[in-house]
Amino acid sequence: MNISVIGGGYVGLVTASCFAHLGHMVRVIEIDAGKADLINQGVPPIYEDGLEEILKETSGKNLSAQSHYKGVEDADLIFICVGTPSQDDGAADLSYIVSASESIGAALRGSKKYHVITVKSTVPPGTTESIVIPIVQELLGDGSNGIGFCMNPEFLREGRAVDDFLHPDRIVIGGSSAEAVRVVQEAYEKLDAPVITTSLKAAEMIKYTSNAFLATKISFSNEIGNICKKIGINVYEVMKGVGLDHRINPHFLNAGLGFGGSCFPKDVMALIRLAEKNGEDPVLLKSVIDINERQPGRIVQILKERIGDIRGKKITVLGLAFKDNTDDVRDSRSIPVISELLEHGAVISAYDPMALESMEKIFPGINYHTNAGDALTGADACLVLTDWPEFSKLNDEFNMMKSRVIIEGRKILSCSDIEGVCW
Ligand code: UGA
């Protein structure tokens, strides 16, 4: 098939490269010409496990990138993969969806071919019907009969997105017609996964609901962890026993500092605003966010209880990324922790295997190190904020500390004398 993907960010680039890997002809429309150039050279502008290999295999063959919409009229299938960031009040900002729809409408004007426009971006229910379809139809005028519309949410985890794309649990396709759904389904033909077909709005809601449910599991585990810690129980023992119930399952029950990243905080807030706009008070979702916001403060509180006044003390922070295997620090739980430590006058030394550069843009004034041992030398205390697997091997490095106070915000260390944020 001939596929155009609008947006060359995490979702767009992974989607485009994986569709090319499956044998389709793929064109990425990325307004940042620098990023488009990199893609054409087979160099991923972002880090994602396995992406470089796929780009090398497809770029210049059946994958190309450009910063204009020429050639989109040849596409059977057009995926909208632009960002939907938060507005100040937490509602989804749909301005990129609007501009992508306008550009697609203009690019397809006069085309006689049947095209299916598919929204992959995470958008509030009703967006495809009330924003994308009318904009495209107005720009196309009479030609609009030749267009189908679908909503096909992504469930890709950063750092594991290529594998998630190629081995999905399910493929959800909401469609304006059976014909439109058939075209999207055909694009995924080579993947072995159940296909769920729904209305456009239900597909949009499935994405928000999945992320909100996963975020709820995390906040639930954190609340149980906070209770367990008070009464001397290890929440990890508890959740092991709980997760083996097949109705619950063991995933996303890891208590700690809470959820960060570009999706959960943003999507749960957008769902809260959507509920409120429709006259609902989403008390559970608000608590999910509330628990998540409080969790980082707990590790600083424990630190204060252990070492007293933090002012002038050397605190080592291990882990800056919002989770392992990524250089992404968006909404990372390490940000509120570092901010609070700085407010208390701590001298911070930080190490992260991948995210030093990204964090330096947010906190230029702290000391960054390229290995854990250097960061730990002379430290009064150490806080572990990301679950990087390499931290599980740390042991002798802690001997370089002035005093051995180690507090984990993510359960990853294997050495002794460690206190957890909620275990
Ligand atoms: C999440 C979803 O998992 C994907 O399915 C979805 O496609 C994506 O959002 C999105 O909407 O685009 P992602 O944000 O990449 O993916 O990261 P996750 O692996 O889900 O982790 C999110 C946060 O939750 C991290 O900060 C992680 O440390 C935290 N977490 C995760 C916990 O605190 N405990 C857990 O048990 C699991």
mmCIF file of C-alpha atoms and ligand atoms in Angstrom, residues 11 122 154-160 164 170 207 210-211 214 217-218 221-222 236 250-267 292 321-324 331-333 387 410, ligand 1:
data_model
loop_
_atom_site.group_PDB
_atom_site.id
_atom_site.type_symbol
_atom_site.label_atom_id
_atom_site.label_comp_id
_atom_site.label_asym_id
_atom_site.label_seq_id
_atom_site.Cartn_x
_atom_site.Cartn_y
_atom_site.Cartn_z
ATOM 1 C CA VAL A 11 4.568 7.750 17.184
ATOM 2 C CA THR A 122 -4.471 10.516 21.092
ATOM 3 C CA GLU A 154 -1.510 3.447 19.259
ATOM 4 C CA PHE A 155 -0.483 1.614 22.425
ATOM 5 C CA LEU A 156 3.280 1.992 21.950
ATOM 6 C CA ARG A 157 5.531 2.306 24.985
ATOM 7 C CA GLU A 158 8.524 4.579 24.596
ATOM 8 C CA GLY A 159 11.735 2.592 24.443
ATOM 9 C CA ARG A 160 9.819 -0.506 23.323
ATOM 10 C CA ASP A 164 4.992 -3.051 20.539
ATOM 11 C CA ARG A 170 -4.808 -5.770 19.738
ATOM 12 C CA LYS A 207 -7.005 4.942 24.092
ATOM 13 C CA SER A 210 -6.383 2.236 28.546
ATOM 14 C CA ASN A 211 -3.941 4.904 29.689
ATOM 15 C CA LEU A 214 -2.831 1.762 33.663
ATOM 16 C CA LYS A 217 -3.097 0.645 38.635
ATOM 17 C CA ILE A 218 0.088 2.576 39.414
ATOM 18 C CA SER A 221 -0.184 0.317 44.004
ATOM 19 C CA ASN A 222 1.405 3.481 45.382
ATOM 20 C CA TYR A 236 6.251 -5.895 46.461
ATOM 21 C CA PRO A 250 1.004 -8.728 37.541
ATOM 22 C CA HIS A 251 1.727 -5.774 35.218
ATOM 23 C CA PHE A 252 1.837 -2.112 36.228
ATOM 24 C CA LEU A 253 1.650 -2.880 39.942
ATOM 25 C CA ASN A 254 5.143 -1.536 40.658
ATOM 26 C CA ALA A 255 4.885 0.991 43.457
ATOM 27 C CA GLY A 256 7.360 3.872 43.562
ATOM 28 C CA LEU A 257 7.548 7.516 42.560
ATOM 29 C CA GLY A 258 4.533 7.336 40.253
ATOM 30 C CA PHE A 259 4.054 7.777 36.538
ATOM 31 C CA GLY A 260 5.770 10.341 34.309
ATOM 32 C CA GLY A 261 6.317 10.618 30.584
ATOM 33 C CA SER A 262 4.495 12.347 27.794
ATOM 34 C CA CYS A 263 1.318 10.244 27.989
ATOM 35 C CA PHE A 264 -0.178 9.193 31.334
ATOM 36 C CA PRO A 265 -0.137 12.591 33.122
ATOM 37 C CA LYS A 266 -1.381 14.393 29.996
ATOM 38 C CA ASP A 267 -4.037 11.853 29.020
ATOM 39 C CA ASN A 292 0.896 10.725 41.650
ATOM 40 C CA ALA A 321 14.667 9.701 32.586
ATOM 41 C CA PHE A 322 10.939 9.112 33.217
ATOM 42 C CA LYS A 323 11.638 5.372 32.928
ATOM 43 C CA ASP A 324 14.447 3.099 31.769
ATOM 44 C CA ASP A 331 7.147 14.863 33.248
ATOM 45 C CA SER A 332 9.805 12.634 34.811
ATOM 46 C CA ARG A 333 9.249 12.196 38.552
ATOM 47 C CA ASP A 387 14.561 1.823 37.166
ATOM 48 C CA ARG A 410 12.040 2.640 41.960
HETATM 49 C C1 UGA B 1 2.307 4.604 27.940
HETATM 50 C C2 UGA B 1 1.489 3.305 27.707
HETATM 51 O O1 UGA B 1 2.084 2.232 28.445
HETATM 52 C C3 UGA B 1 1.450 2.950 26.213
HETATM 53 O O2 UGA B 1 0.616 1.816 26.008
HETATM 54 C C4 UGA B 1 0.871 4.154 25.448
HETATM 55 O O3 UGA B 1 0.848 3.925 24.048
HETATM 56 C C5 UGA B 1 1.736 5.376 25.706
HETATM 57 O O4 UGA B 1 1.749 5.647 27.131
HETATM 58 C C6 UGA B 1 1.127 6.529 24.955
HETATM 59 O O5 UGA B 1 0.004 6.945 25.288
HETATM 60 O O6 UGA B 1 1.661 6.926 23.906
HETATM 61 P P1 UGA B 1 4.905 5.192 28.119
HETATM 62 O O7 UGA B 1 4.450 6.547 28.585
HETATM 63 O O8 UGA B 1 5.943 5.107 27.069
HETATM 64 O O9 UGA B 1 3.643 4.338 27.571
HETATM 65 O O10 UGA B 1 5.504 4.453 29.403
HETATM 66 P P2 UGA B 1 5.073 3.309 30.424
HETATM 67 O O11 UGA B 1 5.985 2.172 30.259
HETATM 68 O O12 UGA B 1 3.629 3.045 30.357
HETATM 69 O O13 UGA B 1 5.413 4.027 31.817
HETATM 70 C C7 UGA B 1 4.771 5.247 32.207
HETATM 71 C C8 UGA B 1 5.209 5.654 33.590
HETATM 72 O O14 UGA B 1 4.639 4.794 34.575
HETATM 73 C C9 UGA B 1 6.726 5.615 33.833
HETATM 74 O O15 UGA B 1 7.108 6.769 34.556
HETATM 75 C C10 UGA B 1 6.927 4.361 34.673
HETATM 76 O O16 UGA B 1 8.053 4.426 35.501
HETATM 77 C C11 UGA B 1 5.639 4.344 35.478
HETATM 78 N N1 UGA B 1 5.268 2.999 35.978
HETATM 79 C C12 UGA B 1 4.987 1.996 35.102
HETATM 80 C C13 UGA B 1 5.189 2.773 37.352
HETATM 81 O O17 UGA B 1 5.428 3.676 38.167
HETATM 82 N N2 UGA B 1 4.822 1.527 37.786
HETATM 83 C C14 UGA B 1 4.529 0.523 36.934
HETATM 84 O O18 UGA B 1 4.180 -0.588 37.411
HETATM 85 C C15 UGA B 1 4.613 0.757 35.556
#
